[in-house]
Amino acid sequence: MGTVLTVDNINVYYGAIHAIKGISFEVNKGEIVTLIGANGAGKSTTLHTVSGLLRSKTGDIKFLGKSIAKTPAHKIVAKGISHVPEGRRVFQEMTVRENLEMGAFITKADKVKPNVEYVYEQFPRLKERKSQIAGTLSGGEQQMLAMGRALMSNPQLLMLDEPSMGLAPILVDQIFEIIRNLNKSGTTILLVEQNANMALSIADRAYVIETGRITLSGSGEELAKSEKVRKAYLGG
Amino acid sequence: MVRKKKIKAPATPKRLLKGAVKGSEYKREAFIAYAILILGYGFLQLGAGLGIIGHNLQGQFVPICVYVSLAISLNLVVGISGELSLGHAGFMAVGAFSGVVMARILETYISVSSVQLLLSMIFGALVAALAGLLIGIPILGLRGDYLAIVTLAFGEIVRNIMNVLYFGIDETGLRFAFNHTIPLADNSQRIITGAIGATGIRQKASFTAGIFLALFTLFIVLNIKNSKHGRAIMAIRDNRIAGESIGLDVKKFKLTAFVVSAGLAGMAGALFAQNYSTLAPIKFSFNTSVLILVFVVLGGIGNIWGGIIAAALLTILPEALRQFADYRMLTYAIVLILVMIATYNPTIKSTLQMRIHKVTSRIKKRRKETGKEVA
């Protein structure tokens, strides 16, 4: 198992605010790795930095052995990292099918059709609604669409930012089931979650982020049992 | 499957273009826009030929075409790219004055005036596009109000530069200066003289040239809108973060829209300039930028054919209101307000829709009845 993503000592600032203070972690091929932590801990900022929307002042980010710390965001997608941003950012005015096609913007034309089929296979619900305007989908369906769209560029690494946000518990279960299925079919996943319980239950490894620092790391099970995590994030 | 049909139905305008499921929305828009331009040209030419349309209004033919083109090109930035630009008159000015200079130079080399006009318009477009590129690169990282402020400032800067720019031509070639002490030989010609503007322009613009400009602008903008590029631009407008996350180069796409729009404005400016014998920089003030924006907003942001109608009507309106003399601008403002109230009024809209529905269903009924009689 090779390392897909290596994040080495990144420091990210929002103006004068030091948001990420020397975070290092890695993601291996075929894993589900999760970053958990409270609001404002720096989880989303870390993902933004990996996908090139923000820049680190120090350190390096390596994807498949090559540094991407200075690569512009649109080229990082072409290299094989797909980022599903927080809050279900679908193109509201477009249909489901068009949203998926937008996701294949950098994909070769002959791959678009099989990719759409693959996404429909993973998310049968999207196939049912392929001609529906995305803005009229339910929250869970929009989340599925955002994930499906990210899969259209054949990512080697899929980064999910709070996929459970604002969803009913039954939908959260469904979404996590899908994440597990995607992982089984070969996609490496980096998951950011506030719902620590769910995230730890499917993760191979996990990191706890507190105010811009990694304070704990270990396998999902280990952390789920850890006294500190239980108290802070799992409600005792 | 049933649901699918229900949602697709309103997207296909039955009366205008039947069939054509894929891209029907685009085809409908293009159809209406081209039809308006060509029919408008036909009607106005006919009216002028039959003597129905007076001289005053005939003098407005070229400005109408120019403003229609400007409204279409500004729609590329405001409607399709979703950025507020208040400097469209600036790009128009850049195109106008560079077009005038180019036309003057060409006069010594080419004898056919339509070729001179065409080449000077292309040159005006290129210079304006270059100006768009130069200011676009640093400012397109800005969003919303900030972009509006910078483009507003750009328009003012262009006008103020033109106010002090002197441009002349003599045996040694082109000369320019930023004050009136431009040293020119005796047999020289002044092309641009500061606040007075460009003088001695030969009027080459015609209504036909104007309609070609409008059609060309429309062709470019509609094609961009319906291309891969256009879909990317609109996706970024709808959701910038989602656009970035699927690998769209936000700056590149926004810049493309901005530069193309600037170039088209420059082309329109070059034609506009060659409709008059003199052209002062004051013509390209902030008011003109706002006027073009009013066309776009009144026609419906992003609605290209709406912008065409708004531009044409609002150019004719001040002329038509001449009889109100002192109250002309007051009447103009009231008309604007009334149009705004009417177009966005749900009550008026629904009553109209009901009326139309009643009429069409009555026609259908009658057709059925007559059909039975025939059978």
XYZ file of C-alpha atoms in Angstrom:
611
model
C 0.000 0.000 0.000
C 1.568 3.231 -1.178
C 1.027 6.634 0.240
C -1.398 8.709 -1.764
C -1.253 11.972 0.106
C 1.413 13.301 2.429
C 0.819 16.562 4.248
C 3.966 17.759 5.933
C 3.995 20.563 8.470
C 1.584 23.033 6.850
C 0.865 26.447 8.350
C -2.103 28.368 6.988
C -3.128 31.899 7.821
C -6.300 33.897 7.238
C -4.736 37.334 7.362
C -3.390 37.630 10.881
C -5.182 34.535 12.127
C -2.997 31.458 12.352
C -5.553 28.783 11.471
C -3.392 25.706 10.896
C -0.367 25.321 13.097
C 1.974 22.737 11.675
C -0.302 19.870 10.707
C 1.192 16.682 9.240
C -0.662 13.538 8.228
C -0.814 11.004 5.474
C -3.374 8.996 3.567
C -2.546 5.565 2.176
C -4.033 3.956 -0.882
C -7.419 2.373 -0.289
C -7.918 3.901 3.137
C -10.665 5.975 4.642
C -8.959 8.597 6.746
C -10.986 11.019 8.772
C -10.194 14.352 10.374
C -12.476 15.074 13.295
C -12.721 18.044 15.560
C -14.966 20.829 16.779
C -16.152 23.903 14.891
C -13.305 26.123 13.804
C -10.621 23.561 14.565
C -9.241 23.837 11.037
C -10.603 20.709 9.361
C -12.082 22.408 6.329
C -9.099 24.738 6.081
C -6.865 21.685 5.801
C -8.928 20.322 2.919
C -8.940 23.696 1.202
C -5.174 23.786 1.455
C -4.802 20.327 -0.035
C -7.055 21.202 -2.969
C -5.125 24.407 -3.602
C -7.798 26.953 -2.665
C -5.601 28.136 0.193
C -1.818 28.177 0.426
C 0.443 26.997 3.201
C 3.315 29.230 4.230
C 5.569 26.337 5.185
C 5.960 22.653 4.606
C 4.881 20.591 1.638
C 1.937 18.618 0.303
C 2.723 15.589 -1.809
C 0.264 13.696 -3.960
C 1.511 10.370 -5.339
C 5.047 11.446 -4.547
C 4.909 14.807 -6.299
C 4.597 18.154 -4.573
C 1.325 19.958 -5.222
C 1.849 22.744 -2.714
C 2.246 25.322 -5.471
C -0.051 23.815 -8.092
C -3.152 25.918 -8.912
C -6.489 24.487 -7.792
C -7.819 23.606 -11.253
C -4.705 21.585 -12.041
C -4.881 19.666 -8.780
C -8.280 18.339 -9.853
C -6.698 17.111 -13.086
C -4.043 15.295 -11.083
C -6.697 13.224 -9.362
C -7.911 14.909 -6.191
C -11.610 15.686 -6.036
C -12.948 17.944 -3.338
C -16.610 17.860 -2.347
C -17.008 21.218 -0.641
C -19.033 21.747 2.484
C -22.697 22.612 2.175
C -23.616 20.731 -1.007
C -22.417 23.147 -3.637
C -24.419 21.929 -6.606
C -25.168 24.099 -9.635
C -28.711 24.948 -8.649
C -30.035 25.884 -12.078
C -28.712 22.840 -13.911
C -30.216 19.399 -14.112
C -28.679 16.427 -12.311
C -27.235 15.131 -15.540
C -25.745 18.544 -16.406
C -24.197 18.807 -12.967
C -22.497 15.486 -13.512
C -21.303 16.566 -16.934
C -19.819 19.714 -15.417
C -17.898 17.438 -13.080
C -16.343 15.857 -16.146
C -15.078 19.205 -17.407
C -11.479 18.010 -17.451
C -12.276 14.391 -18.264
C -11.749 12.997 -21.735
C -14.935 12.942 -23.791
C -15.054 9.169 -24.262
C -14.920 8.628 -20.506
C -17.889 10.838 -19.675
C -20.563 8.279 -20.487
C -19.080 5.347 -18.554
C -18.419 7.697 -15.647
C -22.021 8.840 -15.598
C -23.087 5.200 -15.617
C -20.736 4.485 -12.730
C -22.174 7.366 -10.721
C -25.734 6.210 -11.444
C -24.719 2.750 -10.295
C -23.392 4.153 -7.018
C -26.311 6.527 -6.568
C -29.426 4.941 -8.108
C -31.443 7.842 -6.761
C -29.613 10.236 -9.072
C -30.547 8.141 -12.079
C -34.207 8.441 -11.143
C -33.843 12.193 -11.043
C -31.423 12.794 -13.863
C -33.554 15.427 -15.607
C -34.571 17.228 -12.453
C -33.216 20.686 -11.673
C -30.583 20.257 -8.944
C -31.949 23.072 -6.792
C -35.185 21.143 -6.316
C -33.496 18.026 -4.934
C -33.650 17.222 -1.245
C -30.622 17.836 0.951
C -29.511 14.228 0.862
C -29.908 14.007 -2.886
C -27.915 17.184 -3.354
C -25.146 15.699 -1.228
C -25.208 12.578 -3.392
C -25.059 14.767 -6.479
C -22.084 16.724 -5.167
C -20.294 13.454 -4.443
C -21.264 11.993 -7.807
C -20.026 15.105 -9.560
C -16.689 14.805 -7.804
C -16.388 11.189 -8.985
C -16.753 12.266 -12.614
C -13.109 13.291 -12.891
C -11.875 9.780 -11.949
C -10.296 10.890 -8.687
C -7.676 8.800 -6.923
C -8.425 10.691 -3.747
C -11.898 11.897 -2.816
C -12.079 14.563 -0.129
C -15.445 14.948 1.545
C -16.182 17.980 3.666
C -18.987 17.380 6.179
C -21.164 15.132 4.024
C -23.582 14.587 6.932
C -24.227 18.266 7.558
C -27.892 19.132 7.913
C -29.164 15.682 6.998
C -31.713 13.508 8.768
C -30.162 10.551 10.664
C -31.479 8.008 8.179
C -29.887 9.919 5.317
C -26.632 10.164 7.235
C -26.605 6.373 7.455
C -27.226 6.142 3.721
C -24.464 8.595 2.856
C -21.949 6.754 5.025
C -22.989 3.477 3.474
C -22.233 4.962 0.079
C -18.872 6.276 1.265
C -17.991 2.776 2.433
C -19.069 1.327 -0.922
C -17.027 3.864 -2.850
C -14.034 2.941 -0.750
C -14.583 -0.749 -1.375
C -14.592 -0.125 -5.116
C -11.165 1.430 -4.847
C -11.444 5.150 -4.086
C -9.228 6.476 -1.334
C -11.173 8.813 0.914
C -10.255 11.715 3.137
C -13.263 12.588 5.244
C -13.825 15.629 7.391
C -16.639 15.278 9.888
C -18.194 16.770 12.964
C -20.223 13.648 13.424
C -17.263 11.902 15.064
C -19.202 8.786 15.967
C -20.153 7.982 12.402
C -16.814 9.028 10.970
C -14.816 6.861 13.370
C -17.048 3.882 12.715
C -16.051 3.701 9.051
C -12.521 5.121 9.195
C -9.339 3.069 8.934
C -7.404 5.815 10.593
C -8.351 9.110 12.200
C -6.787 12.352 13.319
C -8.223 14.698 15.913
C -7.679 18.383 15.172
C -7.952 20.990 17.921
C -7.403 24.695 17.252
C -5.128 24.082 14.301
C -3.082 21.210 15.737
C -3.335 17.455 15.537
C -3.701 16.269 19.116
C -4.464 12.594 18.643
C -4.180 10.010 15.934
C -4.758 6.313 15.586
C -7.062 3.759 14.042
C -10.768 4.521 13.998
C -11.502 1.939 16.671
C -8.744 3.135 18.948
C -9.935 6.685 18.879
C -13.553 5.689 19.330
C -12.510 3.972 22.562
C -10.157 6.709 23.722
C -11.296 8.446 26.887
C -10.399 11.894 25.634
C -12.286 11.581 22.348
C -15.313 10.099 24.070
C -15.506 13.003 26.452
C -14.912 15.725 23.896
C -16.813 14.495 20.845
C -18.894 11.449 21.583
C -20.820 12.768 24.547
C -19.237 10.824 27.403
C -40.451 8.636 -15.890
C -43.682 10.554 -15.412
C -41.866 13.116 -13.326
C -39.256 13.566 -15.993
C -41.815 14.542 -18.592
C -43.492 17.019 -16.296
C -40.273 18.911 -15.708
C -39.137 18.907 -19.310
C -42.383 20.282 -20.687
C -42.057 24.001 -19.803
C -38.542 24.099 -21.234
C -39.839 23.502 -24.754
C -41.638 26.591 -26.057
C -44.290 25.049 -28.237
C -45.268 28.046 -30.233
C -41.811 29.216 -31.199
C -39.742 26.170 -31.939
C -41.312 22.785 -31.951
C -39.349 19.634 -31.337
C -35.635 20.094 -30.585
C -35.446 18.713 -27.062
C -31.732 19.147 -26.460
C -30.610 22.735 -26.215
C -34.105 23.993 -27.017
C -33.783 26.834 -24.550
C -30.716 28.063 -26.375
C -32.292 27.669 -29.795
C -35.349 29.565 -28.708
C -33.254 32.419 -27.352
C -31.102 32.596 -30.480
C -34.174 32.426 -32.696
C -35.894 35.300 -30.935
C -32.782 37.469 -30.789
C -31.864 37.066 -34.453
C -35.481 37.523 -35.469
C -35.755 40.770 -33.529
C -32.617 42.184 -35.136
C -33.479 41.199 -38.687
C -37.146 42.144 -38.470
C -36.255 45.402 -36.755
C -33.815 46.199 -39.531
C -36.425 45.360 -42.148
C -39.149 47.454 -40.553
C -36.947 50.474 -39.990
C -35.530 50.352 -43.523
C -39.009 50.015 -44.932
C -40.298 52.818 -42.742
C -37.471 55.085 -43.820
C -37.980 54.191 -47.483
C -41.713 54.907 -47.352
C -41.109 58.133 -45.484
C -43.036 57.079 -42.371
C -39.983 57.502 -40.162
C -38.796 61.078 -39.855
C -35.271 62.369 -40.242
C -34.725 62.730 -36.526
C -35.381 59.084 -35.937
C -33.397 58.031 -38.987
C -30.426 59.766 -37.422
C -30.813 57.394 -34.497
C -30.487 54.235 -36.568
C -26.735 53.823 -36.099
C -26.784 54.722 -32.378
C -29.586 52.184 -31.894
C -27.442 49.458 -33.456
C -24.452 50.550 -31.398
C -26.383 50.542 -28.135
C -27.972 47.206 -28.980
C -24.478 45.760 -29.519
C -23.269 47.317 -26.284
C -26.200 45.851 -24.384
C -25.480 42.407 -25.851
C -21.779 42.585 -25.036
C -22.346 43.916 -21.520
C -24.741 41.036 -20.946
C -21.774 38.732 -21.375
C -20.207 40.220 -18.233
C -23.276 41.138 -16.202
C -25.627 38.330 -17.158
C -23.488 35.375 -18.106
C -20.400 35.981 -15.988
C -22.385 37.582 -13.159
C -20.056 40.496 -12.467
C -21.180 44.106 -12.253
C -19.163 46.235 -14.664
C -19.652 50.007 -14.690
C -16.922 50.816 -17.201
C -18.421 49.724 -20.474
C -18.355 53.279 -21.847
C -14.615 53.302 -21.140
C -14.019 50.365 -23.468
C -16.341 51.982 -25.976
C -14.228 55.150 -25.809
C -10.980 53.240 -26.260
C -12.432 51.557 -29.346
C -13.932 54.798 -30.636
C -10.783 56.905 -30.525
C -8.388 54.199 -31.656
C -10.842 53.405 -34.451
C -10.902 57.051 -35.532
C -7.110 57.249 -35.615
C -6.891 54.004 -37.558
C -9.531 55.152 -40.026
C -7.564 58.353 -40.634
C -4.373 56.412 -41.302
C -6.163 53.971 -43.598
C -7.619 56.782 -45.675
C -4.249 57.278 -47.357
C -3.823 53.607 -48.192
C -7.249 52.201 -48.935
C -9.833 53.935 -51.053
C -12.915 51.848 -50.293
C -14.635 53.417 -47.299
C -16.416 50.258 -46.157
C -13.084 48.447 -45.932
C -11.679 51.386 -43.966
C -14.637 51.164 -41.625
C -14.294 47.430 -41.184
C -10.554 47.529 -40.499
C -10.869 50.462 -38.112
C -13.603 48.614 -36.214
C -11.424 45.535 -35.927
C -8.557 47.700 -34.718
C -10.822 49.413 -32.192
C -11.944 46.010 -30.942
C -8.357 44.814 -30.546
C -7.248 47.892 -28.628
C -10.294 47.756 -26.363
C -9.753 44.023 -25.782
C -6.147 44.774 -24.842
C -7.379 47.420 -22.388
C -9.820 44.842 -21.033
C -7.019 42.335 -20.607
C -4.751 44.839 -18.870
C -7.299 45.884 -16.304
C -8.953 42.476 -16.163
C -5.875 40.615 -14.956
C -5.414 42.571 -11.722
C -9.070 43.172 -10.886
C -10.880 39.947 -11.597
C -9.825 38.590 -8.238
C -12.189 41.186 -6.819
C -15.838 40.412 -6.363
C -19.140 42.215 -6.392
C -19.054 45.869 -5.377
C -15.277 46.125 -5.529
C -15.196 45.085 -9.164
C -17.935 47.616 -9.899
C -15.919 50.371 -8.233
C -12.739 49.582 -10.157
C -14.502 49.379 -13.512
C -16.246 52.658 -12.728
C -12.853 54.214 -12.035
C -11.474 52.761 -15.265
C -14.213 54.447 -17.274
C -13.440 57.779 -15.634
C -9.689 57.364 -16.177
C -10.181 56.737 -19.881
C -12.396 59.781 -20.229
C -9.945 61.972 -18.342
C -7.002 60.778 -20.415
C -8.945 61.522 -23.564
C -9.635 64.999 -22.201
C -5.934 65.883 -22.331
C -4.767 63.713 -25.213
C -3.677 65.350 -28.439
C -3.126 63.226 -31.479
C -1.898 64.427 -34.839
C -0.504 63.193 -38.090
C 2.085 64.816 -40.350
C 4.834 63.815 -42.768
C 6.963 62.322 -40.047
C 4.144 60.121 -38.859
C 1.833 59.999 -35.878
C 2.417 62.311 -32.955
C 0.730 62.558 -29.635
C 1.050 64.646 -26.493
C -0.742 65.175 -23.215
C -1.017 68.922 -23.646
C -1.788 71.302 -26.469
C 1.850 72.073 -27.304
C 2.043 69.237 -29.779
C 4.686 70.187 -32.351
C 3.234 69.561 -35.758
C 4.401 70.545 -39.201
C 2.314 73.045 -41.164
C 0.614 70.524 -43.392
C -0.398 68.430 -40.440
C -3.799 67.242 -39.392
C -5.070 67.087 -35.892
C -7.054 63.939 -35.231
C -7.790 64.264 -31.548
C -7.649 67.566 -29.733
C -8.139 67.150 -26.011
C -11.526 67.950 -24.581
C -12.889 68.855 -28.010
C -12.263 65.273 -28.988
C -11.830 63.813 -32.432
C -12.632 66.203 -35.248
C -12.963 65.933 -38.970
C -14.129 62.359 -38.873
C -15.482 61.148 -42.175
C -18.888 59.626 -41.620
C -18.702 56.096 -42.848
C -21.187 54.422 -40.559
C -24.449 53.252 -42.045
C -27.491 51.454 -40.747
C -26.449 48.327 -42.621
C -22.992 48.408 -41.026
C -24.722 48.878 -37.688
C -26.966 45.862 -38.099
C -23.995 43.762 -39.142
C -22.199 44.864 -35.994
C -25.212 43.916 -33.866
C -25.552 40.542 -35.607
C -21.838 39.855 -35.207
C -21.938 40.756 -31.504
C -24.986 38.592 -31.017
C -23.338 35.712 -32.866
C -20.223 35.881 -30.698
C -22.073 36.209 -27.399
C -24.617 33.475 -28.136
C -21.895 31.123 -29.276
C -19.849 31.731 -26.166
C -22.935 31.228 -24.036
C -23.628 27.891 -25.670
C -20.052 26.624 -25.707
C -18.103 24.601 -23.180
C -16.497 27.880 -22.175
C -19.869 29.518 -21.617
C -21.178 26.692 -19.492
C -18.048 26.920 -17.377
C -18.510 30.690 -16.987
C -22.129 30.241 -15.940
C -21.225 27.417 -13.576
C -18.726 29.705 -11.860
C -21.359 32.435 -11.655
C -23.834 30.028 -10.063
C -21.391 28.611 -7.565
C -17.784 29.659 -7.519
C -16.640 27.110 -4.948
C -18.303 24.226 -6.739
C -16.711 25.442 -9.952
C -13.276 25.449 -8.400
C -13.816 22.029 -6.882
C -14.431 20.443 -10.287
C -11.304 21.979 -11.766
C -12.444 25.175 -13.492
C -9.836 27.906 -13.759
C -12.039 30.673 -12.385
C -9.776 33.561 -13.359
C -9.272 32.351 -16.896
C -12.968 31.983 -17.607
C -13.932 35.271 -16.009
C -11.154 37.014 -17.909
C -12.298 35.539 -21.223
C -15.794 36.920 -20.754
C -14.459 40.292 -19.685
C -11.981 40.659 -22.557
C -14.432 39.533 -25.231
C -17.024 41.924 -23.861
C -14.499 44.777 -23.868
C -13.447 44.005 -27.431
C -17.039 43.987 -28.666
C -17.669 47.281 -26.878
C -14.608 48.734 -28.610
C -15.896 47.605 -31.965
C -19.241 49.260 -31.289
C -17.401 52.391 -30.168
C -15.441 52.546 -33.422
C -18.655 52.432 -35.432
C -20.320 54.950 -33.139
C -17.449 57.418 -33.642
C -17.675 57.218 -37.416
C -21.318 58.193 -37.344
C -20.411 61.748 -36.326
C -18.060 64.368 -37.676
C -16.797 65.262 -34.215
C -16.718 63.201 -31.072
C -15.988 64.593 -27.613
C -14.800 62.462 -24.682
C -17.736 63.710 -22.632
C -19.911 61.313 -24.656
C -18.290 58.425 -22.789
C -19.050 59.572 -19.274
C -20.228 57.461 -16.371
C -23.795 58.179 -17.487
C -23.237 56.225 -20.678
C -21.973 53.212 -18.720
C -25.035 53.369 -16.526
C -27.280 53.774 -19.549
C -25.914 50.551 -21.060
C -26.374 48.822 -17.722
C -29.959 50.080 -17.645
C -30.565 48.392 -21.017
C -29.275 45.123 -19.621
C -31.181 45.322 -16.359
C -34.415 46.468 -17.951
C -34.234 43.732 -20.555
C -33.657 41.223 -17.791
C -30.137 40.329 -16.671
C -28.875 37.462 -18.798
C -31.799 37.806 -21.186
C -30.130 38.800 -24.429
C -33.150 39.578 -26.563
C -34.705 41.534 -23.711
C -31.590 43.694 -23.675
C -31.874 44.251 -27.427
C -35.436 45.513 -27.128
C -34.628 47.668 -24.115
C -31.626 49.236 -25.864
C -33.602 50.016 -28.999
C -36.620 51.444 -27.194
C -34.627 53.496 -24.727
C -32.566 55.010 -27.541
C -35.680 55.936 -29.480
C -37.596 57.112 -26.430
C -35.666 60.357 -25.720
C -36.127 61.301 -29.385
C -39.789 60.463 -29.324
C -40.204 62.502 -26.152
C -38.837 65.682 -27.716
C -42.301 67.196 -27.791
C -42.291 67.223 -23.978
C -39.360 69.664 -24.203
C -38.303 70.531 -20.651
C -40.030 67.530 -19.163
C -38.271 65.090 -21.452
C -35.978 63.486 -18.903
C -38.708 63.482 -16.294
C -41.004 61.579 -18.649
C -38.125 59.255 -19.507
C -37.590 58.442 -15.841
C -41.287 57.836 -15.276
C -41.430 55.492 -18.247
C -38.444 53.578 -16.840
C -40.133 53.202 -13.473
C -43.394 52.084 -15.066
C -41.607 49.486 -17.163
C -39.855 48.137 -14.080
C -43.086 47.913 -12.141
C -44.850 46.225 -15.044
C -42.204 43.652 -15.950
C -41.643 42.328 -12.456
C -45.225 42.514 -11.289
C -46.592 39.050 -10.538
C -50.191 40.265 -10.707
C -49.812 41.697 -14.191
C -47.849 38.644 -15.265
C -50.446 36.162 -14.045
C -53.361 38.156 -15.490
C -51.586 38.277 -18.829
C -50.872 34.570 -18.701
C -54.514 33.864 -17.910
C -55.653 36.032 -20.802
C -53.281 34.297 -23.190
C -54.354 30.915 -21.914
C -58.040 31.795 -22.405
C -57.440 32.998 -25.936
C -55.343 29.995 -26.943
C -57.772 27.503 -25.453
C -60.632 29.233 -27.248
C -58.711 28.979 -30.520
C -58.004 25.313 -29.878
C -61.648 24.687 -29.130
C -62.728 26.426 -32.298
C -60.190 24.447 -34.298
C -61.533 21.216 -32.888
C -65.067 22.227 -33.742
C -64.197 23.266 -37.277
C -62.121 20.118 -37.630
C -65.174 18.058 -36.769
C -67.247 19.933 -39.306
C -64.711 19.180 -41.997
C -64.610 15.553 -41.012
